[in-house]
Amino acid sequence: MIIEKVKNTIRQYNLIEKNDTIVIGVSGGPDSVVLLYLLNSLRKELELNLHIAHLDHMLRSDSGKDREFVEKLSQKLKIPIITSRINIKELSKKGSLEELARNARFGFLMETAKTVGARKIALGHNFDDQAETVLMRILRGAGLCGLSGILPKRNISDFYIIRPLIEVKRKEIESYLKRRGIKPCRDITNFQNIYFRNKIRNKLLPLLEKEYNNNIKEVLANMGQSAGTDYDYLFSVARRLSKGIKTRIEIRKLHRAHPAMQRLIFRQAIAIIKGDTRGITFQHIKELESLVLNRPINSVVNLPKGVSIIKKKNFLYFRRG
């Protein structure tokens, strides 16, 4: 049963504890609706304090219907809701629509969590999403961090993002909805190959399943889980090595570190200055390695979003702006 699989995931990754206050991101689509119903079914057992958060990206003319659907779910299940709207198309003139939508969504969820006093935000990513994400990142050229895929639990800005459905397959979600006669909202853009993920979901993965390996989703998801475990360990070692790093790194410490640790230390320093490591490619990291090993004092490496790294006699200095 799907509820038992979710309970096992919650236990294995310590996603939820008794008396937790949890914000559930509910778009109205199949995944988030099933997540809402399942967490609601655990509400009494775990004494959970649940809140629904719904953000209308205004990407479709009928997106208001999704909000109305989620509001009705809120009333039916007696779970409080906070909704908001943002015109992503207007904002997309300043950058990638997908990235802006993601940032807006996370910003809204975190603000909602602050408002209701929650430290956990539950999202509806599932097993198929995991496989798609790992394949996407392989095609884009990812390192161990990228191959980790979607983590079941992740700390972002003092909030825990949890994904109780990460080991549940999409067909199990659809079966759950069908058995209970639940009709979620369907975003027709998910069936249009206008985004990279949609092309992978609708074209590439079915081809790989049919022609190469009918267990390709399991292979990719297992790869993500394995890479995630390895990366988590390496990251914890790098964090100990880089303890105290804020805006500079001692060059002698980098020389003593294994190349794998050097790269993780670079990423951690960049994240401190930039806020994240989005847009940081393997080539950027190779430039930093060259800066340490080969380039003269006062050399500079420029990174996206106005981040620059300057080499001095004993330290690398990380600056922004």
Short mmCIF file of C-alpha atoms in Angstrom, two decimals:
data_model
loop_
_atom_site.label_atom_id
_atom_site.label_comp_id
_atom_site.label_asym_id
_atom_site.label_seq_id
_atom_site.Cartn_x
_atom_site.Cartn_y
_atom_site.Cartn_z
CA MET A 1 0.00 0.00 0.00
CA ILE A 2 1.11 3.52 -0.77
CA ILE A 3 0.64 4.70 2.83
CA GLU A 4 3.00 1.99 4.11
CA LYS A 5 5.62 2.96 1.55
CA VAL A 6 5.34 6.59 2.64
CA LYS A 7 5.59 5.62 6.31
CA ASN A 8 8.76 3.66 5.56
CA THR A 9 10.26 6.65 3.73
CA ILE A 10 9.37 8.93 6.66
CA ARG A 11 11.07 6.54 9.11
CA GLN A 12 14.12 5.83 6.95
CA TYR A 13 14.98 9.48 6.38
CA ASN A 14 13.55 10.86 9.63
CA LEU A 15 11.31 13.23 7.69
CA ILE A 16 8.58 13.78 10.27
CA GLU A 17 8.37 13.63 14.06
CA LYS A 18 5.38 13.82 16.36
CA ASN A 19 3.88 17.28 16.84
CA ASP A 20 5.60 18.70 13.74
CA THR A 21 4.10 21.76 12.08
CA ILE A 22 4.31 21.19 8.32
CA VAL A 23 3.55 23.41 5.34
CA ILE A 24 2.41 21.34 2.36
CA GLY A 25 2.98 22.82 -1.08
CA VAL A 26 -0.20 21.98 -3.00
CA SER A 27 -0.47 22.98 -6.66
CA GLY A 28 -3.64 20.98 -7.19
CA GLY A 29 -1.87 18.43 -9.41
CA PRO A 30 -1.86 14.66 -8.78
CA ASP A 31 1.36 14.46 -6.74
CA SER A 32 0.66 17.29 -4.31
CA VAL A 33 -2.99 16.24 -3.86
CA VAL A 34 -1.99 12.68 -2.94
CA LEU A 35 0.68 14.06 -0.60
CA LEU A 36 -1.97 16.18 1.11
CA TYR A 37 -4.36 13.25 1.56
CA LEU A 38 -1.63 10.94 2.87
CA LEU A 39 -0.26 13.44 5.40
CA ASN A 40 -3.82 14.19 6.47
CA SER A 41 -4.34 10.45 7.09
CA LEU A 42 -1.29 10.55 9.40
CA ARG A 43 -2.39 13.75 11.15
CA LYS A 44 -3.93 12.14 14.25
CA GLU A 45 -1.37 9.34 14.55
CA LEU A 46 1.58 11.76 14.49
CA GLU A 47 -0.30 14.72 16.01
CA LEU A 48 0.65 16.92 13.07
CA ASN A 49 -0.21 20.56 12.60
CA LEU A 50 -0.74 20.90 8.83
CA HIS A 51 -1.00 24.00 6.64
CA ILE A 52 -1.59 24.22 2.89
CA ALA A 53 0.36 26.68 0.72
CA HIS A 54 -0.71 27.38 -2.86
CA LEU A 55 1.05 29.75 -5.27
CA ASP A 56 -0.62 30.74 -8.54
CA HIS A 57 2.13 31.43 -11.11
CA MET A 58 -0.46 32.89 -13.52
CA LEU A 59 1.14 30.97 -16.40
CA ARG A 60 -2.24 29.77 -17.70
CA SER A 61 -5.45 31.73 -18.22
CA ASP A 62 -7.37 29.17 -16.12
CA SER A 63 -4.83 28.89 -13.28
CA GLY A 64 -7.36 30.46 -10.90
CA LYS A 65 -9.33 27.21 -11.10
CA ASP A 66 -6.41 25.40 -9.49
CA ARG A 67 -6.56 27.81 -6.54
CA GLU A 68 -10.31 27.28 -6.17
CA PHE A 69 -9.79 23.49 -6.25
CA VAL A 70 -7.12 23.64 -3.53
CA GLU A 71 -9.26 25.98 -1.41
CA LYS A 72 -12.10 23.44 -1.57
CA LEU A 73 -9.69 20.70 -0.47
CA SER A 74 -8.69 22.92 2.43
CA GLN A 75 -12.32 23.25 3.50
CA LYS A 76 -13.04 19.55 3.02
CA LEU A 77 -10.04 18.37 5.06
CA LYS A 78 -10.27 21.25 7.55
CA ILE A 79 -6.66 22.28 6.96
CA PRO A 80 -5.86 26.03 6.91
CA ILE A 81 -4.55 27.50 3.67
CA ILE A 82 -2.45 30.45 2.55
CA THR A 83 -2.52 31.41 -1.15
CA SER A 84 -0.68 33.97 -3.25
CA ARG A 85 -0.28 35.00 -6.90
CA ILE A 86 2.74 36.08 -8.90
CA ASN A 87 3.03 36.99 -12.58
CA ILE A 88 5.98 34.83 -13.59
CA LYS A 89 5.67 35.69 -17.29
CA GLU A 90 6.21 39.35 -16.46
CA LEU A 91 9.23 38.52 -14.30
CA SER A 92 10.66 36.16 -16.94
CA LYS A 93 11.74 39.18 -18.98
CA LYS A 94 14.58 39.37 -16.47
CA GLY A 95 15.71 35.73 -16.66
CA SER A 96 14.82 32.06 -17.03
CA LEU A 97 11.11 31.41 -16.52
CA GLU A 98 11.75 28.01 -14.92
CA GLU A 99 14.35 29.36 -12.49
CA LEU A 100 12.21 32.37 -11.58
CA ALA A 101 9.19 30.14 -10.97
CA ARG A 102 11.24 27.83 -8.74
CA ASN A 103 12.70 30.74 -6.75
CA ALA A 104 9.27 32.37 -6.38
CA ARG A 105 7.79 29.08 -5.18
CA PHE A 106 10.49 28.47 -2.58
CA GLY A 107 10.33 32.08 -1.41
CA PHE A 108 6.56 31.84 -0.95
CA LEU A 109 6.77 28.47 0.86
CA MET A 110 9.41 29.78 3.25
CA GLU A 111 7.43 32.93 4.00
CA THR A 112 4.38 30.77 4.65
CA ALA A 113 6.41 28.53 6.95
CA LYS A 114 7.60 31.60 8.90
CA THR A 115 4.04 32.86 9.19
CA VAL A 116 2.66 29.61 10.64
CA GLY A 117 5.74 28.72 12.71
CA ALA A 118 6.75 25.66 10.67
CA ARG A 119 10.26 24.39 10.07
CA LYS A 120 9.27 21.72 7.57
CA ILE A 121 7.91 22.10 4.04
CA ALA A 122 6.53 18.99 2.33
CA LEU A 123 6.67 18.72 -1.46
CA GLY A 124 5.18 16.09 -3.77
CA HIS A 125 8.21 14.95 -5.79
CA ASN A 126 7.98 11.25 -6.59
CA PHE A 127 10.11 8.33 -7.80
CA ASP A 128 9.60 9.21 -11.49
CA ASP A 129 10.60 12.83 -10.81
CA GLN A 130 13.81 11.48 -9.29
CA ALA A 131 14.64 9.43 -12.40
CA GLU A 132 13.87 12.39 -14.69
CA THR A 133 16.04 14.73 -12.62
CA VAL A 134 19.05 12.40 -12.61
CA LEU A 135 18.78 11.91 -16.39
CA MET A 136 18.43 15.67 -16.93
CA ARG A 137 21.58 16.30 -14.96
CA ILE A 138 23.52 13.57 -16.75
CA LEU A 139 22.65 15.23 -20.05
CA ARG A 140 23.68 18.64 -18.73
CA GLY A 141 26.95 17.30 -17.35
CA ALA A 142 26.64 17.00 -13.58
CA GLY A 143 29.13 16.00 -10.90
CA LEU A 144 28.38 13.89 -7.84
CA CYS A 145 26.25 16.66 -6.32
CA GLY A 146 24.00 16.91 -9.39
CA LEU A 147 23.72 13.13 -9.70
CA SER A 148 22.34 13.06 -6.14
CA GLY A 149 19.07 14.09 -7.71
CA ILE A 150 16.21 15.08 -5.43
CA LEU A 151 17.06 14.51 -1.79
CA PRO A 152 14.33 13.13 0.54
CA LYS A 153 15.30 15.75 3.12
CA ARG A 154 17.23 18.96 2.61
CA ASN A 155 18.04 21.91 4.81
CA ILE A 156 17.58 25.28 3.10
CA SER A 157 17.83 28.53 5.07
CA ASP A 158 16.93 26.80 8.37
CA PHE A 159 13.91 25.04 6.84
CA TYR A 160 13.69 21.34 6.06
CA ILE A 161 12.34 20.47 2.64
CA ILE A 162 10.87 16.96 2.93
CA ARG A 163 9.61 14.67 0.16
CA PRO A 164 7.56 11.78 1.58
CA LEU A 165 6.57 10.55 -1.92
CA ILE A 166 10.13 10.25 -3.27
CA GLU A 167 9.94 6.42 -3.34
CA VAL A 168 6.36 6.30 -4.72
CA LYS A 169 5.95 5.74 -8.47
CA ARG A 170 3.72 7.94 -10.58
CA LYS A 171 1.52 4.96 -11.51
CA GLU A 172 0.94 4.31 -7.78
CA ILE A 173 -0.16 7.92 -7.36
CA GLU A 174 -2.56 7.64 -10.28
CA SER A 175 -3.91 4.35 -8.89
CA TYR A 176 -4.51 5.97 -5.48
CA LEU A 177 -6.47 8.81 -7.08
CA LYS A 178 -8.54 6.43 -9.22
CA ARG A 179 -9.45 4.14 -6.30
CA ARG A 180 -10.71 7.09 -4.28
CA GLY A 181 -12.41 8.90 -7.12
CA ILE A 182 -10.26 12.00 -6.68
CA LYS A 183 -9.91 14.21 -9.75
CA PRO A 184 -6.94 16.56 -9.38
CA CYS A 185 -6.10 19.48 -11.64
CA ARG A 186 -4.15 18.64 -14.79
CA ASP A 187 -1.62 21.11 -16.17
CA ILE A 188 -1.75 20.64 -19.94
CA THR A 189 1.74 22.16 -20.31
CA ASN A 190 3.11 18.96 -18.70
CA PHE A 191 2.15 17.14 -21.90
CA GLN A 192 3.74 19.72 -24.19
CA ASN A 193 7.41 19.31 -25.07
CA ILE A 194 8.27 22.96 -24.54
CA TYR A 195 10.47 22.40 -21.49
CA PHE A 196 13.58 20.23 -21.13
CA ARG A 197 12.03 18.08 -18.39
CA ASN A 198 8.90 17.47 -20.45
CA LYS A 199 10.98 16.24 -23.39
CA ILE A 200 12.76 13.80 -21.09
CA ARG A 201 9.49 12.64 -19.49
CA ASN A 202 7.44 12.35 -22.66
CA LYS A 203 10.03 11.32 -25.25
CA LEU A 204 13.44 10.21 -24.00
CA LEU A 205 12.51 8.06 -20.99
CA PRO A 206 9.82 6.10 -22.88
CA LEU A 207 12.37 5.46 -25.66
CA LEU A 208 15.00 4.26 -23.17
CA GLU A 209 12.42 2.05 -21.46
CA LYS A 210 11.27 0.50 -24.72
CA GLU A 211 14.56 0.11 -26.58
CA TYR A 212 17.29 -0.16 -23.94
CA ASN A 213 16.22 -0.98 -20.38
CA ASN A 214 12.66 -1.38 -19.14
CA ASN A 215 13.92 -0.71 -15.60
CA ILE A 216 15.65 2.56 -16.56
CA LYS A 217 13.72 4.60 -13.98
CA GLU A 218 14.84 2.25 -11.17
CA VAL A 219 18.43 2.39 -12.45
CA LEU A 220 18.44 6.19 -12.52
CA ALA A 221 16.70 6.56 -9.14
CA ASN A 222 19.11 4.08 -7.54
CA MET A 223 22.03 5.96 -9.05
CA GLY A 224 20.70 9.17 -7.52
CA GLN A 225 20.32 7.56 -4.10
CA SER A 226 23.82 6.05 -4.22
CA ALA A 227 25.40 9.31 -5.40
CA GLY A 228 23.47 11.20 -2.73
CA THR A 229 24.83 8.99 0.06
CA ASP A 230 28.40 9.35 -1.21
CA TYR A 231 28.07 13.10 -1.68
CA ASP A 232 26.58 13.55 1.78
CA TYR A 233 29.64 11.91 3.34
CA LEU A 234 32.14 13.87 1.24
CA PHE A 235 30.26 17.10 1.93
CA SER A 236 30.42 16.51 5.69
CA VAL A 237 34.21 15.97 5.45
CA ALA A 238 34.63 19.11 3.34
CA ARG A 239 32.53 21.09 5.82
CA ARG A 240 34.91 20.11 8.63
CA LEU A 241 37.92 21.07 6.51
CA SER A 242 36.38 24.41 5.57
CA LYS A 243 35.16 25.30 9.06
CA GLY A 244 35.43 29.04 9.61
CA ILE A 245 35.56 29.90 5.90
CA LYS A 246 33.57 33.02 5.10
CA THR A 247 35.20 35.22 2.49
CA ARG A 248 38.65 33.64 2.16
CA ILE A 249 40.36 30.24 1.93
CA GLU A 250 43.93 29.54 3.00
CA ILE A 251 45.85 28.36 -0.08
CA ARG A 252 48.06 26.04 1.97
CA LYS A 253 44.95 24.22 3.18
CA LEU A 254 43.82 23.72 -0.43
CA HIS A 255 47.21 22.31 -1.43
CA ARG A 256 46.94 19.71 1.34
CA ALA A 257 43.39 18.66 0.44
CA HIS A 258 42.39 15.92 -2.02
CA PRO A 259 41.05 17.37 -5.34
CA ALA A 260 37.55 16.11 -4.45
CA MET A 261 37.71 18.07 -1.19
CA GLN A 262 39.11 21.14 -2.95
CA ARG A 263 36.13 21.24 -5.28
CA LEU A 264 33.62 20.86 -2.47
CA ILE A 265 35.36 23.58 -0.46
CA PHE A 266 35.16 25.88 -3.51
CA ARG A 267 31.44 25.17 -3.82
CA GLN A 268 30.81 25.84 -0.15
CA ALA A 269 32.68 29.15 -0.31
CA ILE A 270 30.76 30.18 -3.44
CA ALA A 271 27.45 29.27 -1.77
CA ILE A 272 28.34 31.45 1.23
CA ILE A 273 29.03 34.47 -1.01
CA LYS A 274 26.42 33.89 -3.73
CA GLY A 275 23.67 32.18 -1.73
CA ASP A 276 23.74 29.05 -3.91
CA THR A 277 25.85 27.35 -6.59
CA ARG A 278 23.40 27.64 -9.50
CA GLY A 279 25.19 28.40 -12.75
CA ILE A 280 28.53 27.16 -11.43
CA THR A 281 29.89 24.71 -13.99
CA PHE A 282 32.71 22.18 -13.98
CA GLN A 283 34.73 24.63 -16.07
CA HIS A 284 34.40 27.28 -13.34
CA ILE A 285 35.74 24.84 -10.76
CA LYS A 286 38.64 23.92 -13.09
CA GLU A 287 39.48 27.62 -13.37
CA LEU A 288 39.66 27.87 -9.59
CA GLU A 289 41.96 24.85 -9.46
CA SER A 290 44.20 26.52 -12.04
CA LEU A 291 44.09 29.74 -10.01
CA VAL A 292 45.45 27.88 -6.98
CA LEU A 293 48.08 25.81 -8.79
CA ASN A 294 49.32 27.84 -11.75
CA ARG A 295 48.31 31.47 -11.82
CA PRO A 296 50.31 34.34 -10.33
CA ILE A 297 49.37 36.45 -7.31
CA ASN A 298 46.60 39.02 -8.00
CA SER A 299 45.02 36.81 -10.67
CA VAL A 300 41.21 36.88 -10.71
CA VAL A 301 38.51 34.37 -11.70
CA ASN A 302 35.07 35.84 -12.41
CA LEU A 303 31.97 33.74 -11.79
CA PRO A 304 28.23 34.31 -12.50
CA LYS A 305 26.20 36.84 -10.49
CA GLY A 306 29.15 39.16 -9.93
CA VAL A 307 31.24 36.75 -7.83
CA SER A 308 35.01 37.07 -8.18
CA ILE A 309 37.89 35.18 -6.59
CA ILE A 310 41.24 36.96 -6.15
CA LYS A 311 44.51 35.17 -5.44
CA LYS A 312 46.83 36.73 -2.90
CA LYS A 313 50.02 35.35 -1.34
CA ASN A 314 48.38 33.13 1.28
CA PHE A 315 44.65 33.28 0.61
CA LEU A 316 41.93 33.17 -2.02
CA TYR A 317 39.46 36.01 -1.41
CA PHE A 318 35.84 35.61 -2.48
CA ARG A 319 34.00 38.84 -3.36
CA ARG A 320 30.62 39.78 -4.77
CA GLY A 321 29.64 42.95 -6.55
#
